[in-house]
């Protein structure tokens, strides 16, 4: 307050520096013209006026600030001061509104629409009672919050994923934001873990236990510098399946293509459309045909087993899926059972004898143990008979008869089969059927003392192969025969027997025919030995001109078989005898001779007897 002189009014300009009402008392002297009146007092009450410094506040996006200026700290704030303000100014935020009715605190809710701090400036008017104070500013710093959209990512089973939300792409992400999350939810997955300590990116390793894509849903909470945890968002991880195939095995036959298609669940995890690649297999027993494969829908091959026992081929197979590429390899062990591969065979057998042909491994080809054989009736030559079919026997058997005297053949078409691989390619079996001498009893006639020779005739005497030889022991003879002898390996049946009687006698030979080193069934040769006349010199007396007859008598004159006939030429004579003539096959020796002299003369006949 300041003094005043001769003022027309009592006036002043007082400043109350406190926050309560103060008073100023003036001593006033009135002056009317030149007359000074009595003094009086004027007491002036000066109410306090709010005088507030510029203020600041900090909040997080979406938060509400409340500012109540403090007397003595923020300026002079009389008790009961009320505030009004305008809409805040600034960019990058929403939510600021004006306040037109005085309130006791300055408050508001602001949302930062950016990923960095922004400011909102309020102009605040304080009113203390009826006194309006000076406008002051309130600058509110709005730290950013996170507003992250639901996110997705794709990974493969067993492959780690890592994702960092990107500001502007995935929403509002302040720098330095970190994250926590709970264990994911979803069926068909394992391996999802929670994260309780904030980290800079969202990561994990999930295993898809199915053969189709599955999803794992994470609830992720961002942690913002200065503002703590923000609103959670979802991260949906699509986990494509990866082939996880266990070791497999398969069985095939030599030379037969095999195909193996892994089956989901049975053989592990097999996503649809899985393709397979493999290198040439490692093999046992000299298996051939193993080849590599690349990008095939199944594992296949054709292996040849050159042995007669099961062999194995081990493939290292790499599965590949469209979504996840190559996966861990697995083994496929293919057991290749042998198939019979038998070369054409031959055999030799004698007519009427059973044969048994069993192919031998290596010698005749590939012959697995237990191979069985089936064949039809053979095709034969030369009327061979006895051929029959056979089914599933361990040996090719038969009993063929050769009705000729030369080698004949039977052609078999034999189909081998094994327990593991069934029927294989047929092979031919050619059987040569050697003839076997089959000779009927033979009856011969010979003359005593005359050699006989007989060669059995094929067809006439039975079956007589060329080159058959004969062996016999001393024959059995009837009385009076001599000269019997044995023989070994001769080409004909022969002998010389002497019949010392005047009647036919017999010698029975038991002859063993031999062909190609084989002794056949013996047959008998019965030789009837007719007697041969063996007549001693004879004499007879007759008269000239009188017929004479001489009949040799058995025993008396030697051996004279019944019915012996006689032949002779004209006799040699003495003394001019006449009448001597020859004769042939006469039953007696006879003639009529004339003696022209008076003395005895002789005629000598040379007589040949014929017996039979």
Coordinates of C-alpha atoms in Angstrom, one line a residue:
X1 CA 0.0 0.0 0.0
X2 CA 1.2 3.6 -0.7
X3 CA 0.0 7.0 0.6
X4 CA -2.1 9.4 -1.5
X5 CA -2.9 13.1 -1.4
X6 CA -6.0 14.9 -2.5
X7 CA -7.3 11.8 -4.3
X8 CA -10.9 11.9 -5.3
X9 CA -11.3 8.2 -4.2
X10 CA -9.7 5.9 -1.8
X11 CA -7.9 3.4 -4.0
X12 CA -4.9 1.1 -4.1
X13 CA -3.4 -2.1 -5.5
X14 CA -2.5 -4.6 -2.8
X15 CA -0.8 -8.0 -3.3
X16 CA -1.5 -10.8 -0.9
X17 CA 1.5 -13.1 -1.0
X18 CA -0.1 -15.7 1.2
X19 CA -2.7 -18.3 0.7
X20 CA -5.1 -16.8 3.2
X21 CA -7.1 -13.5 3.3
X22 CA -5.1 -10.5 4.7
X23 CA -6.3 -6.9 5.6
X24 CA -4.9 -3.4 5.1
X25 CA -6.2 -0.5 7.3
X26 CA -6.0 3.0 5.8
X27 CA -6.1 6.3 8.0
X28 CA -8.0 8.6 5.7
X29 CA -8.2 12.4 6.1
X30 CA -11.0 14.0 4.1
X31 CA -10.5 17.5 2.6
X32 CA -13.4 19.7 1.5
X33 CA -12.2 22.8 -0.1
X34 CA -9.8 24.3 2.3
X35 CA -11.4 22.6 5.2
X36 CA -9.8 19.4 6.6
X37 CA -12.2 17.0 8.2
X38 CA -11.8 14.4 10.8
X39 CA -9.8 11.3 9.9
X40 CA -11.5 7.9 9.5
X41 CA -10.2 4.4 8.8
X42 CA -10.8 2.2 5.7
X43 CA -10.0 -1.5 6.3
X44 CA -9.5 -3.4 3.0
X45 CA -9.6 -7.3 3.0
X46 CA -7.3 -8.7 0.3
X47 CA -8.2 -12.3 -0.6
X48 CA -5.4 -14.6 -1.8
X49 CA -4.8 -15.1 -5.5
X50 CA -3.6 -18.5 -6.9
X51 CA -0.2 -18.1 -8.5
X52 CA 0.9 -21.5 -9.8
X53 CA 4.1 -22.5 -11.5
X54 CA 4.1 -24.5 -14.7
X55 CA 3.5 -28.2 -13.7
X56 CA 4.5 -31.6 -15.2
X57 CA 3.1 -35.1 -14.9
X58 CA 4.1 -38.5 -16.3
X59 CA 1.7 -41.5 -17.0
X60 CA 1.6 -44.6 -19.1
X61 CA -0.6 -44.8 -22.2
X62 CA -4.1 -45.5 -21.2
X63 CA -3.5 -44.4 -17.6
X64 CA -5.2 -41.6 -15.7
X65 CA -3.2 -38.8 -14.2
X66 CA -4.4 -36.7 -11.2
X67 CA -2.5 -33.5 -10.3
X68 CA -3.3 -31.4 -7.3
X69 CA -1.0 -28.4 -7.1
X70 CA 0.6 -28.1 -3.6
X71 CA 0.7 -24.7 -1.9
X72 CA 4.2 -23.6 -1.2
X73 CA 5.6 -26.3 -3.5
X74 CA 4.0 -25.4 -6.8
X75 CA 3.3 -21.8 -5.9
X76 CA 0.6 -20.0 -3.9
X77 CA -2.5 -22.1 -3.9
X78 CA -5.3 -20.8 -1.6
X79 CA -7.4 -23.3 0.0
X80 CA -10.4 -24.3 -2.1
X81 CA -8.8 -23.3 -5.4
X82 CA -10.7 -24.8 -8.3
X83 CA -9.4 -25.5 -11.8
X84 CA -10.6 -25.4 -15.4
X85 CA -8.7 -26.2 -18.5
X86 CA -8.8 -26.4 -22.2
X87 CA -8.3 -29.5 -24.4
X88 CA -4.6 -30.3 -24.3
X89 CA -2.4 -29.6 -27.2
X90 CA 0.2 -32.0 -28.7
X91 CA 0.4 -35.0 -31.1
X92 CA 0.5 -38.7 -30.9
X93 CA -2.1 -39.2 -28.3
X94 CA -5.9 -39.4 -27.8
X95 CA -8.3 -38.9 -24.9
X96 CA -7.6 -35.4 -23.7
X97 CA -10.7 -33.3 -23.0
X98 CA -11.4 -29.8 -21.6
X99 CA -12.8 -29.0 -18.2
X100 CA -15.2 -26.0 -18.0
X101 CA -16.5 -26.4 -14.5
X102 CA -14.0 -25.8 -11.7
X103 CA -12.8 -28.9 -10.0
X104 CA -10.3 -29.5 -7.2
X105 CA -7.8 -31.6 -9.1
X106 CA -6.5 -31.7 -12.6
X107 CA -7.1 -35.2 -14.1
X108 CA -7.4 -37.0 -17.4
X109 CA -6.9 -40.2 -19.3
X110 CA -4.5 -40.2 -22.3
X111 CA -3.6 -42.9 -24.8
X112 CA -0.3 -42.7 -26.5
X113 CA -0.8 -43.8 -30.1
X114 CA 2.9 -44.1 -30.8
X115 CA 5.7 -46.3 -29.7
X116 CA 7.7 -43.5 -28.0
X117 CA 6.9 -40.9 -25.3
X118 CA 4.7 -37.9 -26.3
X119 CA 3.5 -34.8 -24.4
X120 CA 0.1 -33.2 -23.9
X121 CA 0.0 -29.6 -22.7
X122 CA -2.9 -28.3 -20.7
X123 CA -3.5 -24.6 -20.0
X124 CA -5.1 -24.5 -16.5
X125 CA -7.0 -21.6 -15.0
X126 CA -7.1 -21.5 -11.2
X127 CA -10.0 -19.8 -9.3
X128 CA -9.7 -19.1 -5.6
X129 CA -13.1 -17.9 -4.4
X130 CA -13.9 -15.1 -6.7
X131 CA -10.4 -14.5 -7.6
X132 CA -9.1 -16.0 -10.9
X133 CA -5.5 -16.7 -10.8
X134 CA -3.0 -16.7 -13.6
X135 CA -3.2 -19.4 -16.2
X136 CA -0.5 -22.0 -15.9
X137 CA 0.6 -25.0 -18.0
X138 CA 0.5 -28.6 -17.1
X139 CA 2.7 -30.7 -19.4
X140 CA 1.8 -34.4 -19.2
X141 CA 4.4 -36.9 -20.6
X142 CA 2.6 -40.0 -21.9
X143 CA 5.0 -43.0 -22.0
X144 CA 4.0 -45.5 -24.7
X145 CA 2.1 -48.7 -24.0
X146 CA 2.0 -51.8 -26.2
X147 CA -1.0 -52.6 -28.4
X148 CA 0.0 -55.8 -30.1
X149 CA -2.2 -57.6 -32.5
X150 CA -2.7 -61.3 -32.4
X151 CA 0.2 -62.9 -34.2
X152 CA 0.9 -66.1 -36.1
X153 CA 4.0 -68.0 -37.1
X154 CA 4.8 -71.3 -38.7
X155 CA 7.5 -73.8 -37.8
X156 CA 8.3 -77.4 -38.2
X157 CA 8.2 -80.1 -35.5
X158 CA 11.3 -80.1 -33.4
X159 CA 12.6 -76.9 -35.0
X160 CA 13.0 -73.8 -32.7
X161 CA 11.0 -70.7 -33.6
X162 CA 11.8 -67.2 -32.5
X163 CA 9.6 -64.2 -33.2
X164 CA 10.0 -60.5 -32.2
X165 CA 6.9 -58.3 -32.7
X166 CA 7.7 -55.4 -35.0
X167 CA 6.5 -51.9 -34.3
X168 CA 4.1 -50.6 -36.9
X169 CA 3.7 -54.1 -38.4
X170 CA 2.3 -56.0 -35.4
X171 CA 0.9 -53.0 -33.6
X172 CA 2.5 -50.5 -31.2
X173 CA 5.6 -51.9 -29.7
X174 CA 7.8 -49.5 -27.7
X175 CA 11.6 -50.0 -27.9
X176 CA 12.9 -52.4 -25.3
X177 CA 9.6 -54.2 -24.8
X178 CA 10.1 -57.7 -23.4
X179 CA 7.7 -60.6 -23.0
X180 CA 6.5 -63.4 -20.7
X181 CA 4.1 -66.2 -21.5
X182 CA 2.4 -69.2 -20.2
X183 CA 2.7 -72.7 -21.5
X184 CA 0.8 -73.0 -24.8
X185 CA -2.5 -74.7 -25.3
X186 CA -3.3 -77.1 -28.2
X187 CA -3.6 -80.8 -29.0
X188 CA -1.0 -82.9 -30.6
X189 CA 2.0 -81.0 -29.4
X190 CA 4.7 -81.4 -26.8
X191 CA 7.6 -79.3 -25.6
X192 CA 5.8 -75.9 -25.0
X193 CA 7.3 -74.2 -21.9
X194 CA 6.3 -71.0 -20.0
X195 CA 8.5 -68.0 -19.7
X196 CA 8.3 -66.1 -16.4
X197 CA 11.4 -63.8 -16.8
X198 CA 10.8 -61.2 -19.5
X199 CA 12.9 -61.8 -22.6
X200 CA 13.3 -59.8 -25.8
X201 CA 11.7 -62.3 -28.2
X202 CA 9.1 -65.1 -28.1
X203 CA 10.7 -68.5 -28.8
X204 CA 10.2 -72.2 -28.2
X205 CA 10.7 -75.7 -29.6
X206 CA 7.5 -77.7 -30.2
X207 CA 7.1 -81.3 -31.3
X208 CA 4.1 -82.2 -33.4
X209 CA 3.1 -85.7 -32.4
X210 CA 0.7 -86.1 -35.4
X211 CA 1.1 -86.3 -39.1
X212 CA -0.9 -83.1 -39.8
X213 CA -0.4 -79.5 -39.0
X214 CA -1.4 -78.6 -35.4
X215 CA -1.5 -75.3 -33.6
X216 CA -0.1 -74.1 -30.2
X217 CA -1.6 -70.9 -28.8
X218 CA 0.5 -68.8 -26.5
X219 CA -0.9 -66.0 -24.3
X220 CA 1.9 -63.4 -24.3
X221 CA 2.2 -60.5 -22.0
X222 CA 4.4 -57.6 -23.1
X223 CA 6.6 -55.8 -20.5
X224 CA 7.1 -52.1 -21.4
X225 CA 9.9 -50.0 -20.0
X226 CA 8.5 -47.5 -17.4
X227 CA 5.0 -48.9 -17.8
X228 CA 5.3 -52.6 -16.8
X229 CA 3.0 -55.3 -18.2
X230 CA 0.7 -54.4 -21.0
X231 CA -2.4 -56.0 -22.5
X232 CA -1.7 -59.7 -23.4
X233 CA -2.0 -60.9 -27.0
X234 CA -2.1 -64.3 -28.6
X235 CA 0.6 -66.0 -30.6
X236 CA -0.6 -68.9 -32.7
X237 CA 2.2 -71.2 -33.8
X238 CA 1.3 -73.6 -36.6
X239 CA 3.6 -76.6 -36.2
X240 CA 4.0 -78.6 -39.4
X241 CA 4.7 -82.3 -39.0
X242 CA 8.1 -83.7 -39.6
X243 CA 8.4 -87.4 -40.6
X244 CA 9.7 -89.4 -37.7
X245 CA 9.8 -93.0 -39.0
X246 CA 11.0 -96.0 -37.0
X247 CA 13.3 -98.7 -38.5
X248 CA 11.3 -100.8 -40.9
X249 CA 11.7 -104.3 -42.4
X250 CA 10.2 -106.0 -45.4
X251 CA 10.5 -109.4 -47.1
X252 CA 10.6 -110.0 -50.8
X253 CA 11.7 -112.7 -53.2
X254 CA 14.7 -112.7 -55.5
X255 CA 13.9 -110.9 -58.7
X256 CA 10.5 -109.7 -57.5
X257 CA 10.0 -106.0 -57.0
X258 CA 9.2 -104.8 -53.5
X259 CA 7.3 -101.7 -52.5
X260 CA 7.3 -100.3 -49.0
X261 CA 5.0 -97.3 -48.0
X262 CA 5.5 -96.2 -44.4
X263 CA 2.1 -96.0 -42.6
X264 CA 1.3 -93.3 -40.1
X265 CA 1.2 -94.5 -36.5
X266 CA 2.3 -98.0 -37.5
X267 CA 5.7 -96.8 -38.6
X268 CA 5.9 -93.5 -36.7
X269 CA 4.8 -90.1 -37.9
X270 CA 4.2 -90.1 -41.6
X271 CA 2.8 -86.8 -43.0
X272 CA 0.7 -87.1 -46.1
X273 CA 2.8 -86.6 -49.3
X274 CA 6.0 -87.6 -47.6
X275 CA 8.7 -88.5 -50.3
X276 CA 11.7 -90.7 -49.8
X277 CA 15.3 -90.8 -51.0
X278 CA 17.9 -93.4 -50.5
X279 CA 21.3 -94.5 -51.6
X280 CA 22.2 -98.0 -52.9
X281 CA 21.8 -100.4 -50.0
X282 CA 24.5 -102.4 -48.2
X283 CA 23.9 -106.1 -48.9
X284 CA 24.9 -109.5 -47.8
X285 CA 25.4 -112.7 -49.8
X286 CA 26.2 -110.9 -53.1
X287 CA 22.7 -109.4 -53.6
X288 CA 22.5 -107.5 -56.8
X289 CA 20.2 -104.9 -58.2
X290 CA 20.2 -102.5 -55.3
X291 CA 19.8 -98.9 -56.6
X292 CA 19.4 -95.5 -55.2
X293 CA 16.1 -93.5 -55.3
X294 CA 15.2 -89.9 -55.1
X295 CA 11.9 -88.1 -54.2
X296 CA 9.8 -91.2 -54.6
X297 CA 6.3 -91.7 -53.1
X298 CA 7.4 -95.1 -51.7
X299 CA 10.6 -97.1 -51.3
X300 CA 11.0 -99.8 -54.0
X301 CA 13.5 -102.0 -55.7
X302 CA 14.2 -105.3 -57.3
X303 CA 17.0 -107.4 -55.8
X304 CA 18.4 -110.7 -57.0
X305 CA 19.6 -113.2 -54.5
X306 CA 22.3 -115.4 -56.1
X307 CA 22.4 -117.8 -53.1
X308 CA 20.0 -120.4 -51.8
X309 CA 19.5 -118.8 -48.4
X310 CA 17.8 -115.5 -47.3
X311 CA 20.0 -112.4 -47.7
X312 CA 19.5 -108.8 -46.5
X313 CA 19.7 -105.4 -48.0
X314 CA 19.8 -102.4 -45.6
X315 CA 18.6 -99.1 -47.0
X316 CA 19.3 -95.7 -45.4
X317 CA 16.1 -93.8 -46.2
X318 CA 15.6 -90.0 -45.8
X319 CA 12.0 -88.8 -45.7
X320 CA 11.1 -85.4 -47.0
X321 CA 7.9 -83.4 -46.4
X322 CA 6.6 -80.5 -48.4
X323 CA 6.5 -78.2 -45.4
X324 CA 9.6 -79.2 -43.5
X325 CA 12.0 -80.7 -46.0
X326 CA 14.4 -83.6 -45.1
X327 CA 13.9 -85.3 -41.8
X328 CA 16.0 -87.8 -39.9
X329 CA 16.9 -91.0 -41.8
X330 CA 15.6 -94.4 -40.9
X331 CA 16.7 -97.9 -41.9
X332 CA 14.7 -100.3 -44.1
X333 CA 16.0 -103.9 -43.9
X334 CA 14.7 -105.9 -46.8
X335 CA 15.1 -109.7 -46.5
X336 CA 15.4 -111.3 -50.0
X337 CA 14.3 -114.9 -49.9
X338 CA 15.9 -117.1 -52.6
X339 CA 14.0 -118.2 -55.6
X340 CA 14.8 -121.5 -57.3
X341 CA 16.7 -120.8 -60.6
X342 CA 17.5 -124.3 -62.0
X343 CA 19.3 -124.9 -65.2
X344 CA 18.2 -127.6 -67.6
X345 CA 19.1 -131.0 -66.3
X346 CA 19.7 -134.5 -67.7
X347 CA 19.6 -137.9 -66.3
X348 CA 20.0 -141.5 -67.4
X349 CA 18.1 -144.5 -66.2
X350 CA 17.6 -148.1 -67.3
X351 CA 14.2 -149.2 -68.5
X352 CA 12.0 -150.3 -65.7
X353 CA 14.1 -148.8 -63.0
X354 CA 12.9 -145.9 -60.8
X355 CA 14.9 -142.7 -61.0
X356 CA 15.1 -139.9 -58.4
X357 CA 16.5 -136.6 -59.5
X358 CA 17.2 -133.9 -56.8
X359 CA 18.7 -130.7 -58.1
X360 CA 21.8 -129.7 -56.1
X361 CA 22.5 -126.1 -55.2
X362 CA 25.3 -124.5 -57.2
X363 CA 25.8 -127.6 -59.4
X364 CA 22.3 -127.2 -60.9
X365 CA 21.7 -123.5 -60.1
X366 CA 20.1 -121.9 -57.1
X367 CA 18.3 -124.5 -55.1
X368 CA 16.9 -123.3 -51.8
X369 CA 16.5 -125.8 -49.0
X370 CA 13.0 -127.4 -49.1
X371 CA 12.4 -126.7 -52.8
X372 CA 9.5 -128.8 -54.1
X373 CA 8.8 -129.9 -57.6
X374 CA 5.7 -130.3 -59.8
X375 CA 5.6 -131.7 -63.3
X376 CA 3.3 -132.9 -65.9
X377 CA 3.3 -136.2 -67.8
X378 CA 6.6 -136.2 -69.8
X379 CA 6.8 -136.2 -73.6
X380 CA 8.6 -139.3 -74.7
X381 CA 10.1 -141.0 -77.8
X382 CA 10.0 -144.6 -79.0
X383 CA 6.9 -145.5 -77.2
X384 CA 8.4 -145.1 -73.7
X385 CA 5.6 -145.6 -71.2
X386 CA 5.1 -145.3 -67.4
X387 CA 5.6 -141.5 -67.3
X388 CA 3.4 -139.8 -64.7
X389 CA 2.9 -136.3 -63.3
X390 CA 4.0 -135.3 -59.8
X391 CA 3.0 -132.5 -57.4
X392 CA 5.1 -130.8 -54.6
X393 CA 7.6 -133.5 -54.1
X394 CA 11.2 -132.9 -52.9
X395 CA 12.6 -135.1 -55.7
X396 CA 11.6 -135.6 -59.3
X397 CA 10.8 -139.3 -59.5
X398 CA 9.6 -141.7 -62.2
X399 CA 9.7 -145.2 -63.5
X400 CA 9.9 -145.4 -67.3
X401 CA 9.9 -148.4 -69.6
X402 CA 11.7 -148.4 -72.9
X403 CA 10.1 -151.0 -75.1
X404 CA 12.9 -150.7 -77.8
X405 CA 16.5 -151.8 -78.0
X406 CA 17.9 -148.3 -78.4
X407 CA 18.1 -145.3 -76.1
X408 CA 14.9 -143.2 -75.8
X409 CA 14.2 -140.0 -74.0
X410 CA 11.5 -138.5 -71.8
X411 CA 11.2 -134.7 -71.6
X412 CA 9.9 -133.3 -68.3
X413 CA 8.8 -129.7 -67.7
X414 CA 9.4 -129.2 -64.0
X415 CA 8.2 -126.2 -62.0
X416 CA 10.1 -125.7 -58.7
X417 CA 8.5 -123.9 -55.8
X418 CA 9.8 -122.7 -52.4
X419 CA 7.9 -122.0 -49.2
X420 CA 8.9 -118.4 -49.1
X421 CA 8.6 -117.4 -52.8
X422 CA 6.2 -119.9 -54.4
X423 CA 6.6 -121.1 -58.0
X424 CA 9.7 -120.2 -60.0
X425 CA 10.5 -120.5 -63.7
X426 CA 10.2 -124.1 -65.0
X427 CA 13.3 -126.0 -66.0
X428 CA 13.6 -129.0 -68.4
X429 CA 14.6 -132.4 -67.3
X430 CA 15.7 -134.8 -70.1
X431 CA 15.8 -138.4 -69.0
X432 CA 17.6 -140.9 -71.3
X433 CA 16.1 -144.4 -70.8
X434 CA 18.6 -147.0 -71.7
X435 CA 17.2 -150.2 -73.0
X436 CA 17.4 -153.3 -70.8
X437 CA 17.8 -156.7 -72.5
X438 CA 14.6 -158.6 -71.9
X439 CA 15.0 -161.9 -73.7
X440 CA 12.5 -164.7 -73.8
X441 CA 13.5 -168.4 -73.4
X442 CA 15.2 -169.6 -76.6
X443 CA 15.1 -173.1 -78.0
X444 CA 17.8 -174.3 -80.3
X445 CA 18.5 -177.5 -82.1
X446 CA 22.0 -178.7 -82.8
X447 CA 23.7 -181.8 -83.9
X448 CA 26.0 -183.8 -81.8
X449 CA 29.5 -182.7 -82.4
X450 CA 28.5 -179.8 -84.5
X451 CA 29.1 -176.3 -83.1
X452 CA 26.1 -174.1 -82.7
X453 CA 25.9 -170.3 -82.6
X454 CA 22.9 -168.1 -81.9
X455 CA 22.6 -164.3 -81.5
X456 CA 19.3 -163.3 -80.0
X457 CA 17.2 -161.2 -82.4
X458 CA 15.6 -158.0 -81.3
X459 CA 11.9 -158.2 -81.6
X460 CA 11.9 -161.9 -82.2
X461 CA 13.4 -162.9 -78.9
X462 CA 12.5 -159.8 -77.0
X463 CA 14.4 -156.6 -76.4
X464 CA 17.9 -157.0 -77.6
X465 CA 20.0 -153.9 -77.6
X466 CA 22.9 -153.8 -80.0
X467 CA 26.1 -154.8 -78.3
X468 CA 24.5 -157.0 -75.7
X469 CA 26.9 -159.6 -74.4
X470 CA 26.1 -162.9 -72.8
X471 CA 27.5 -164.8 -69.9
X472 CA 26.6 -168.3 -68.8
X473 CA 27.8 -171.1 -66.6
X474 CA 28.1 -174.8 -67.5
X475 CA 24.7 -175.9 -68.8
X476 CA 22.5 -178.5 -67.2
X477 CA 22.4 -181.5 -69.5
X478 CA 20.5 -184.8 -69.9
X479 CA 22.3 -188.2 -70.0
X480 CA 24.9 -188.8 -72.7
X481 CA 25.8 -185.1 -73.5
X482 CA 29.3 -184.0 -73.1
X483 CA 31.2 -180.9 -74.1
X484 CA 29.4 -178.4 -71.9
X485 CA 31.3 -175.2 -71.1
X486 CA 30.8 -171.7 -69.6
X487 CA 31.4 -168.4 -71.3
X488 CA 31.8 -164.7 -70.2
X489 CA 30.8 -161.6 -72.1
X490 CA 30.5 -163.0 -75.6
X491 CA 28.4 -161.6 -78.4
X492 CA 26.5 -164.8 -79.1
X493 CA 25.5 -168.0 -77.5
X494 CA 27.6 -170.9 -78.8
X495 CA 28.8 -174.3 -78.0
X496 CA 29.7 -177.7 -79.2
X497 CA 28.0 -180.7 -77.6
X498 CA 28.4 -184.3 -78.1
X499 CA 25.5 -186.6 -77.8
X500 CA 26.7 -190.1 -77.1
X501 CA 23.2 -191.6 -77.4
X502 CA 21.0 -192.3 -80.3
X503 CA 18.2 -190.1 -79.0
X504 CA 17.9 -186.3 -78.7
X505 CA 19.3 -184.9 -75.5
X506 CA 19.1 -181.4 -74.0
X507 CA 21.4 -178.8 -72.5
X508 CA 19.8 -175.9 -70.6
X509 CA 21.9 -172.8 -70.4
X510 CA 21.0 -170.0 -67.9
X511 CA 22.3 -166.9 -69.8
X512 CA 22.8 -163.4 -68.3
X513 CA 22.5 -160.7 -70.9
X514 CA 24.7 -157.6 -70.3
X515 CA 24.2 -154.2 -71.8
X516 CA 26.2 -151.1 -71.0
X517 CA 27.7 -152.8 -68.0
X518 CA 24.3 -153.8 -66.6
X519 CA 23.4 -157.4 -66.1
X520 CA 19.7 -158.0 -67.0
X521 CA 17.4 -160.8 -66.0
X522 CA 18.8 -164.1 -67.1
X523 CA 17.0 -166.2 -69.7
X524 CA 17.3 -169.8 -70.6
X525 CA 18.6 -171.3 -73.8
X526 CA 17.6 -174.9 -74.3
X527 CA 19.7 -176.7 -76.9
X528 CA 18.3 -179.9 -78.2
X529 CA 21.3 -182.0 -79.3
X530 CA 20.2 -184.4 -81.9
X531 CA 22.3 -187.6 -82.1
X532 CA 24.6 -188.0 -85.0
X533 CA 25.1 -191.4 -86.5
X534 CA 28.5 -192.7 -85.6
X535 CA 28.6 -196.2 -87.3
X536 CA 31.5 -198.5 -87.2
X537 CA 32.7 -200.2 -90.4
X538 CA 30.4 -202.9 -91.5
X539 CA 30.6 -205.9 -93.8
X540 CA 28.0 -208.0 -95.5
X541 CA 28.0 -211.1 -97.8
X542 CA 25.8 -211.5 -100.8
X543 CA 25.6 -213.6 -104.0
X544 CA 26.1 -212.4 -107.4
X545 CA 22.9 -210.9 -108.8
X546 CA 21.1 -211.2 -105.4
X547 CA 20.0 -208.0 -103.7
X548 CA 21.6 -207.2 -100.4
X549 CA 20.2 -205.0 -97.6
X550 CA 22.2 -203.8 -94.6
X551 CA 20.5 -201.9 -91.7
X552 CA 23.0 -200.7 -89.1
X553 CA 21.8 -201.5 -85.6
X554 CA 22.1 -199.1 -82.7
X555 CA 24.8 -200.0 -80.3
X556 CA 25.8 -203.1 -82.3
X557 CA 27.1 -201.0 -85.1
X558 CA 27.7 -197.8 -83.2
X559 CA 25.3 -195.0 -82.7
X560 CA 22.4 -195.4 -85.0
X561 CA 19.6 -192.9 -84.3
X562 CA 16.1 -194.1 -85.3
X563 CA 15.2 -192.9 -88.7
X564 CA 18.8 -192.6 -89.9
X565 CA 19.0 -192.3 -93.6
X566 CA 21.9 -193.2 -95.7
X567 CA 23.6 -191.9 -98.8
X568 CA 26.4 -193.3 -100.8
X569 CA 28.1 -193.1 -104.1
X570 CA 28.9 -196.0 -106.5
X571 CA 31.1 -198.5 -104.6
X572 CA 34.7 -199.2 -105.4
X573 CA 34.8 -202.8 -106.7
X574 CA 37.2 -205.6 -107.5
X575 CA 37.1 -208.3 -110.2
X576 CA 34.9 -206.3 -112.5
X577 CA 31.8 -206.4 -110.2
X578 CA 28.9 -204.6 -111.8
X579 CA 25.6 -203.1 -110.6
X580 CA 27.0 -200.9 -107.9
X581 CA 25.0 -197.6 -107.9
X582 CA 24.8 -194.6 -105.6
X583 CA 21.8 -193.7 -103.5
X584 CA 20.5 -190.8 -101.4
X585 CA 18.6 -190.8 -98.1
X586 CA 17.8 -194.5 -98.2
X587 CA 16.4 -196.1 -95.1
X588 CA 18.8 -199.1 -95.6
X589 CA 22.0 -199.7 -97.4
X590 CA 21.2 -201.9 -100.4
X591 CA 22.1 -202.9 -103.8
X592 CA 22.4 -205.8 -106.4
X593 CA 25.9 -206.7 -107.6
X594 CA 27.0 -209.1 -110.3
X595 CA 30.3 -211.0 -110.0
X596 CA 31.5 -212.0 -113.5
X597 CA 34.3 -214.2 -112.1
X598 CA 34.5 -217.4 -110.3
X599 CA 36.1 -216.0 -107.3
X600 CA 34.8 -213.8 -104.5
X601 CA 35.0 -210.1 -105.2
X602 CA 34.3 -207.0 -103.0
X603 CA 32.5 -203.8 -103.4
X604 CA 33.4 -201.0 -100.8
X605 CA 30.7 -198.4 -100.2
X606 CA 31.4 -195.1 -98.5
X607 CA 28.1 -194.5 -96.7
X608 CA 27.1 -191.1 -95.1
X609 CA 24.4 -191.5 -92.5
X610 CA 21.9 -188.7 -91.9
X611 CA 20.0 -188.4 -88.7
X612 CA 17.5 -185.7 -88.7

